[in-house]
PDB file of C-alpha atoms and ligand atoms in Angstrom:
ATOM      1  CA  MET A   1     224.582  92.857 -67.477  1.00  0.00           C
ATOM      2  CA  SER A   2     221.980  95.763 -65.929  1.00  0.00           C
ATOM      3  CA  ALA A   3     219.206  97.179 -68.441  1.00  0.00           C
ATOM      4  CA  ALA A   4     220.114 100.240 -70.379  1.00  0.00           C
ATOM      5  CA  VAL A   5     218.083 103.348 -69.402  1.00  0.00           C
ATOM      6  CA  ARG A   6     217.401 106.481 -71.189  1.00  0.00           C
ATOM      7  CA  ILE A   7     219.679 109.260 -70.328  1.00  0.00           C
ATOM      8  CA  ALA A   8     218.666 113.068 -71.440  1.00  0.00           C
ATOM      9  CA  LEU A   9     221.036 115.944 -70.697  1.00  0.00           C
ATOM     10  CA  THR A  10     222.222 118.993 -72.329  1.00  0.00           C
ATOM     11  CA  VAL A  11     225.771 118.824 -74.233  1.00  0.00           C
ATOM     12  CA  ASN A  12     227.110 122.076 -75.653  1.00  0.00           C
ATOM     13  CA  GLY A  13     224.135 123.770 -75.519  1.00  0.00           C
ATOM     14  CA  ALA A  14     221.668 121.249 -77.586  1.00  0.00           C
ATOM     15  CA  PRO A  15     219.383 118.439 -75.692  1.00  0.00           C
ATOM     16  CA  ARG A  16     220.733 114.978 -76.342  1.00  0.00           C
ATOM     17  CA  GLU A  17     219.889 111.538 -75.416  1.00  0.00           C
ATOM     18  CA  ALA A  18     220.841 108.263 -75.664  1.00  0.00           C
ATOM     19  CA  GLU A  19     220.554 104.694 -73.795  1.00  0.00           C
ATOM     20  CA  ALA A  20     223.269 103.184 -71.681  1.00  0.00           C
ATOM     21  CA  GLU A  21     223.875 100.727 -69.048  1.00  0.00           C
ATOM     22  CA  PRO A  22     223.983 102.525 -65.589  1.00  0.00           C
ATOM     23  CA  ARG A  23     227.525 101.464 -65.240  1.00  0.00           C
ATOM     24  CA  VAL A  24     228.543 103.342 -68.137  1.00  0.00           C
ATOM     25  CA  HIS A  25     231.034 106.441 -67.771  1.00  0.00           C
ATOM     26  CA  LEU A  26     230.380 109.562 -68.905  1.00  0.00           C
ATOM     27  CA  CYS A  27     233.252 109.420 -71.368  1.00  0.00           C
ATOM     28  CA  ASP A  28     232.123 106.086 -73.146  1.00  0.00           C
ATOM     29  CA  PHE A  29     228.473 107.662 -73.368  1.00  0.00           C
ATOM     30  CA  LEU A  30     230.028 110.928 -74.840  1.00  0.00           C
ATOM     31  CA  ARG A  31     232.298 108.907 -77.343  1.00  0.00           C
ATOM     32  CA  HIS A  32     230.246 105.972 -78.095  1.00  0.00           C
ATOM     33  CA  GLY A  33     226.760 107.046 -77.135  1.00  0.00           C
ATOM     34  CA  LEU A  34     226.668 110.831 -78.601  1.00  0.00           C
ATOM     35  CA  GLY A  35     229.639 110.513 -81.146  1.00  0.00           C
ATOM     36  CA  LEU A  36     231.608 112.905 -79.475  1.00  0.00           C
ATOM     37  CA  THR A  37     235.147 111.518 -79.580  1.00  0.00           C
ATOM     38  CA  GLY A  38     236.843 114.604 -79.160  1.00  0.00           C
ATOM     39  CA  THR A  39     237.106 113.620 -75.448  1.00  0.00           C
ATOM     40  CA  HIS A  40     239.779 111.395 -74.885  1.00  0.00           C
ATOM     41  CA  MET A  41     240.151 108.334 -72.499  1.00  0.00           C
ATOM     42  CA  GLY A  42     243.821 107.819 -71.253  1.00  0.00           C
ATOM     43  CA  CYS A  43     244.325 106.137 -67.763  1.00  0.00           C
ATOM     44  CA  GLU A  44     240.775 105.217 -67.057  1.00  0.00           C
ATOM     45  CA  HIS A  45     241.064 106.160 -63.534  1.00  0.00           C
ATOM     46  CA  GLY A  46     241.386 109.383 -62.998  1.00  0.00           C
ATOM     47  CA  VAL A  47     244.954 110.427 -63.207  1.00  0.00           C
ATOM     48  CA  CYS A  48     245.779 111.886 -66.844  1.00  0.00           C
ATOM     49  CA  GLY A  49     243.137 114.336 -67.148  1.00  0.00           C
ATOM     50  CA  ALA A  50     242.633 113.488 -70.822  1.00  0.00           C
ATOM     51  CA  CYS A  51     238.750 112.891 -70.223  1.00  0.00           C
ATOM     52  CA  THR A  52     238.365 116.263 -68.629  1.00  0.00           C
ATOM     53  CA  VAL A  53     234.718 117.994 -69.437  1.00  0.00           C
ATOM     54  CA  LEU A  54     232.885 120.546 -67.697  1.00  0.00           C
ATOM     55  CA  LEU A  55     229.530 119.315 -65.709  1.00  0.00           C
ATOM     56  CA  ASP A  56     227.339 122.533 -64.923  1.00  0.00           C
ATOM     57  CA  GLY A  57     230.786 124.409 -65.402  1.00  0.00           C
ATOM     58  CA  GLU A  58     232.625 122.443 -63.413  1.00  0.00           C
ATOM     59  CA  SER A  59     235.275 120.492 -64.480  1.00  0.00           C
ATOM     60  CA  VAL A  60     234.965 116.902 -63.825  1.00  0.00           C
ATOM     61  CA  ARG A  61     237.233 113.126 -64.992  1.00  0.00           C
ATOM     62  CA  SER A  62     234.717 111.877 -67.371  1.00  0.00           C
ATOM     63  CA  CYS A  63     236.331 108.538 -66.781  1.00  0.00           C
ATOM     64  CA  LEU A  64     235.160 108.661 -63.110  1.00  0.00           C
ATOM     65  CA  THR A  65     231.665 109.919 -63.638  1.00  0.00           C
ATOM     66  CA  LEU A  66     228.917 107.690 -64.665  1.00  0.00           C
ATOM     67  CA  ALA A  67     226.862 109.003 -67.674  1.00  0.00           C
ATOM     68  CA  VAL A  68     223.558 108.778 -65.466  1.00  0.00           C
ATOM     69  CA  GLN A  69     225.079 111.283 -62.843  1.00  0.00           C
ATOM     70  CA  ALA A  70     225.021 113.603 -65.639  1.00  0.00           C
ATOM     71  CA  ARG A  71     221.257 113.230 -66.434  1.00  0.00           C
ATOM     72  CA  GLY A  72     219.259 116.609 -66.947  1.00  0.00           C
ATOM     73  CA  ARG A  73     222.635 118.356 -66.447  1.00  0.00           C
ATOM     74  CA  SER A  74     224.701 120.329 -68.768  1.00  0.00           C
ATOM     75  CA  VAL A  75     228.124 119.054 -70.255  1.00  0.00           C
ATOM     76  CA  THR A  76     230.693 121.010 -72.155  1.00  0.00           C
ATOM     77  CA  THR A  77     233.139 119.163 -74.417  1.00  0.00           C
ATOM     78  CA  ILE A  78     235.836 120.274 -76.543  1.00  0.00           C
ATOM     79  CA  GLU A  79     233.172 120.032 -79.200  1.00  0.00           C
ATOM     80  CA  GLY A  80     231.504 123.119 -77.714  1.00  0.00           C
ATOM     81  CA  VAL A  81     234.296 125.522 -77.362  1.00  0.00           C
ATOM     82  CA  ALA A  82     234.775 126.838 -80.858  1.00  0.00           C
ATOM     83  CA  ARG A  83     232.399 129.132 -82.133  1.00  0.00           C
ATOM     84  CA  PRO A  84     229.613 128.068 -84.347  1.00  0.00           C
ATOM     85  CA  ASP A  85     231.384 129.713 -87.520  1.00  0.00           C
ATOM     86  CA  GLY A  86     234.228 127.144 -86.918  1.00  0.00           C
ATOM     87  CA  THR A  87     236.410 129.861 -85.032  1.00  0.00           C
ATOM     88  CA  LEU A  88     238.793 128.133 -82.222  1.00  0.00           C
ATOM     89  CA  HIS A  89     238.236 129.572 -78.909  1.00  0.00           C
ATOM     90  CA  PRO A  90     241.232 131.788 -77.976  1.00  0.00           C
ATOM     91  CA  ILE A  91     242.762 128.994 -75.893  1.00  0.00           C
ATOM     92  CA  GLN A  92     242.869 126.881 -78.728  1.00  0.00           C
ATOM     93  CA  GLU A  93     244.575 129.492 -80.801  1.00  0.00           C
ATOM     94  CA  ALA A  94     247.064 130.494 -78.202  1.00  0.00           C
ATOM     95  CA  LEU A  95     247.920 126.457 -77.698  1.00  0.00           C
ATOM     96  CA  ALA A  96     248.697 126.406 -81.424  1.00  0.00           C
ATOM     97  CA  ALA A  97     250.519 129.638 -81.445  1.00  0.00           C
ATOM     98  CA  SER A  98     253.232 128.575 -78.731  1.00  0.00           C
ATOM     99  CA  HIS A  99     253.235 124.836 -79.679  1.00  0.00           C
ATOM    100  CA  GLY A 100     251.281 124.058 -76.942  1.00  0.00           C
ATOM    101  CA  LEU A 101     250.490 120.492 -78.333  1.00  0.00           C
ATOM    102  CA  GLN A 102     252.390 117.890 -80.307  1.00  0.00           C
ATOM    103  CA  CYS A 103     250.399 114.594 -79.968  1.00  0.00           C
ATOM    104  CA  GLY A 104     247.019 116.222 -79.056  1.00  0.00           C
ATOM    105  CA  TYR A 105     246.130 113.697 -76.999  1.00  0.00           C
ATOM    106  CA  CYS A 106     245.814 115.416 -73.696  1.00  0.00           C
ATOM    107  CA  THR A 107     244.873 118.865 -75.430  1.00  0.00           C
ATOM    108  CA  PRO A 108     240.977 118.517 -74.661  1.00  0.00           C
ATOM    109  CA  GLY A 109     241.418 118.156 -71.160  1.00  0.00           C
ATOM    110  CA  VAL A 110     243.805 120.811 -70.778  1.00  0.00           C
ATOM    111  CA  VAL A 111     241.573 123.423 -72.670  1.00  0.00           C
ATOM    112  CA  MET A 112     238.468 122.205 -70.621  1.00  0.00           C
ATOM    113  CA  THR A 113     241.011 122.955 -67.335  1.00  0.00           C
ATOM    114  CA  LEU A 114     241.938 126.413 -68.871  1.00  0.00           C
ATOM    115  CA  ILE A 115     238.557 127.523 -69.942  1.00  0.00           C
ATOM    116  CA  GLU A 116     237.353 126.536 -66.157  1.00  0.00           C
ATOM    117  CA  LEU A 117     240.501 128.359 -64.571  1.00  0.00           C
ATOM    118  CA  GLU A 118     239.503 131.688 -66.959  1.00  0.00           C
ATOM    119  CA  ARG A 119     236.033 131.477 -65.248  1.00  0.00           C
ATOM    120  CA  GLU A 120     237.384 131.113 -61.805  1.00  0.00           C
ATOM    121  CA  LEU A 121     239.588 134.295 -62.428  1.00  0.00           C
ATOM    122  CA  ALA A 122     236.896 136.250 -63.549  1.00  0.00           C
ATOM    123  CA  GLY A 123     239.529 138.701 -65.216  1.00  0.00           C
ATOM    124  CA  ARG A 124     242.027 138.859 -62.541  1.00  0.00           C
ATOM    125  CA  PRO A 125     245.648 138.218 -63.924  1.00  0.00           C
ATOM    126  CA  ALA A 126     247.032 134.685 -63.459  1.00  0.00           C
ATOM    127  CA  ASP A 127     250.758 134.047 -62.953  1.00  0.00           C
ATOM    128  CA  GLU A 128     252.811 131.025 -63.840  1.00  0.00           C
ATOM    129  CA  ALA A 129     252.395 129.174 -60.560  1.00  0.00           C
ATOM    130  CA  THR A 130     248.563 129.466 -60.928  1.00  0.00           C
ATOM    131  CA  VAL A 131     248.610 128.227 -64.329  1.00  0.00           C
ATOM    132  CA  ARG A 132     250.773 125.200 -63.152  1.00  0.00           C
ATOM    133  CA  ARG A 133     248.925 124.477 -60.187  1.00  0.00           C
ATOM    134  CA  ALA A 134     245.320 124.120 -62.558  1.00  0.00           C
ATOM    135  CA  LEU A 135     247.224 122.086 -65.244  1.00  0.00           C
ATOM    136  CA  ALA A 136     248.534 119.768 -62.435  1.00  0.00           C
ATOM    137  CA  GLY A 137     245.987 117.017 -63.147  1.00  0.00           C
ATOM    138  CA  ASN A 138     246.208 117.271 -66.720  1.00  0.00           C
ATOM    139  CA  LEU A 139     249.448 115.008 -67.857  1.00  0.00           C
ATOM    140  CA  CYS A 140     251.188 115.700 -71.356  1.00  0.00           C
ATOM    141  CA  ARG A 141     253.931 113.373 -72.256  1.00  0.00           C
ATOM    142  CA  CYS A 142     254.642 115.345 -75.515  1.00  0.00           C
ATOM    143  CA  THR A 143     255.488 119.106 -74.576  1.00  0.00           C
ATOM    144  CA  GLY A 144     257.073 119.681 -71.625  1.00  0.00           C
ATOM    145  CA  TYR A 145     254.307 121.976 -70.467  1.00  0.00           C
ATOM    146  CA  GLN A 146     256.425 125.151 -71.246  1.00  0.00           C
ATOM    147  CA  GLY A 147     254.308 125.933 -74.249  1.00  0.00           C
ATOM    148  CA  ILE A 148     250.909 125.241 -72.652  1.00  0.00           C
ATOM    149  CA  VAL A 149     251.644 127.449 -69.600  1.00  0.00           C
ATOM    150  CA  ASP A 150     252.996 130.064 -71.939  1.00  0.00           C
ATOM    151  CA  ALA A 151     249.678 129.887 -73.892  1.00  0.00           C
ATOM    152  CA  ALA A 152     247.495 130.108 -70.844  1.00  0.00           C
ATOM    153  CA  LEU A 153     249.466 133.110 -69.697  1.00  0.00           C
ATOM    154  CA  SER A 154     248.909 134.908 -73.084  1.00  0.00           C
ATOM    155  CA  VAL A 155     245.186 134.529 -73.172  1.00  0.00           C
ATOM    156  CA  LEU A 156     244.508 134.655 -69.353  1.00  0.00           C
ATOM    157  CA  ASN A 157     246.334 138.057 -69.047  1.00  0.00           C
ATOM    158  CA  ALA A 158     245.282 139.601 -72.369  1.00  0.00           C
ATOM    159  CA  ALA A 159     241.466 138.792 -70.397  1.00  0.00           C
ATOM    160  CA  ALA A 160     242.585 140.401 -67.322  1.00  0.00           C
ATOM    161  CA  GLN A 161     243.774 143.869 -69.563  1.00  0.00           C
ATOM    162  CA  GLU A 162     240.728 143.787 -71.152  1.00  0.00           C
ATOM    163  CA  ALA A 163     238.722 143.410 -68.097  1.00  0.00           C
ATOM    164  CA  ALA A 164     241.168 146.553 -66.291  1.00  0.00           C
ATOM    165  CA  GLN A 165     239.894 148.692 -69.332  1.00  0.00           C
TER     166      GLN A 165
HETATM  167  S1  FES B 201     241.054 109.363 -68.775  1.00  0.00           S
HETATM  168 FE1  FES B 201     240.080 110.048 -67.014  1.00  0.00          FE
HETATM  169  S2  FES B 201     241.559 111.237 -65.683  1.00  0.00           S
HETATM  170 FE2  FES B 201     242.569 109.501 -67.458  1.00  0.00          FE
HETATM  171  S1  FES B 202     250.565 116.888 -76.942  1.00  0.00           S
HETATM  172 FE1  FES B 202     251.069 114.624 -76.501  1.00  0.00          FE
HETATM  173  S2  FES B 202     250.646 114.357 -74.432  1.00  0.00           S
HETATM  174 FE2  FES B 202     250.017 116.260 -74.777  1.00  0.00          FE
END
């Protein structure tokens, strides 16, 4: 067993730090070190996407990322996407409205992936193929995906309409 090291980073805009062994994955560090249990662990080997978080704005599998790799960097988790007053992120609202979740286990990862896609599109409209390609790394065993795709298209295309005005 190796000695724990201090890991300081920014999480959801706030400085955080805790100790963890160098072998600890970011997902476990977030959940057990920092108490942020919204990031889910599914397959633990990079397939399901449930553990997706943003690291310096880019989506990563937190089950494949060591916590020490996030030292000094900025992590966004599902706990950081709603407004401070508790209002859900538009993607969360749309998923609820379109029945884009059932058990919700995949949902944090789906939300983080769609937030990244929205940023990459930068106001350009999205088509269904683009959304399905972006979500190809997020496995959902409940919904059949159509509700997730519908939610994504409604938010992304509303954002594109706003950008065009
Ligand atoms: S738990 Fe990380 S990809 Fe499945
Ligand atoms: S809502 Fe259950 S796995 Fe996606």
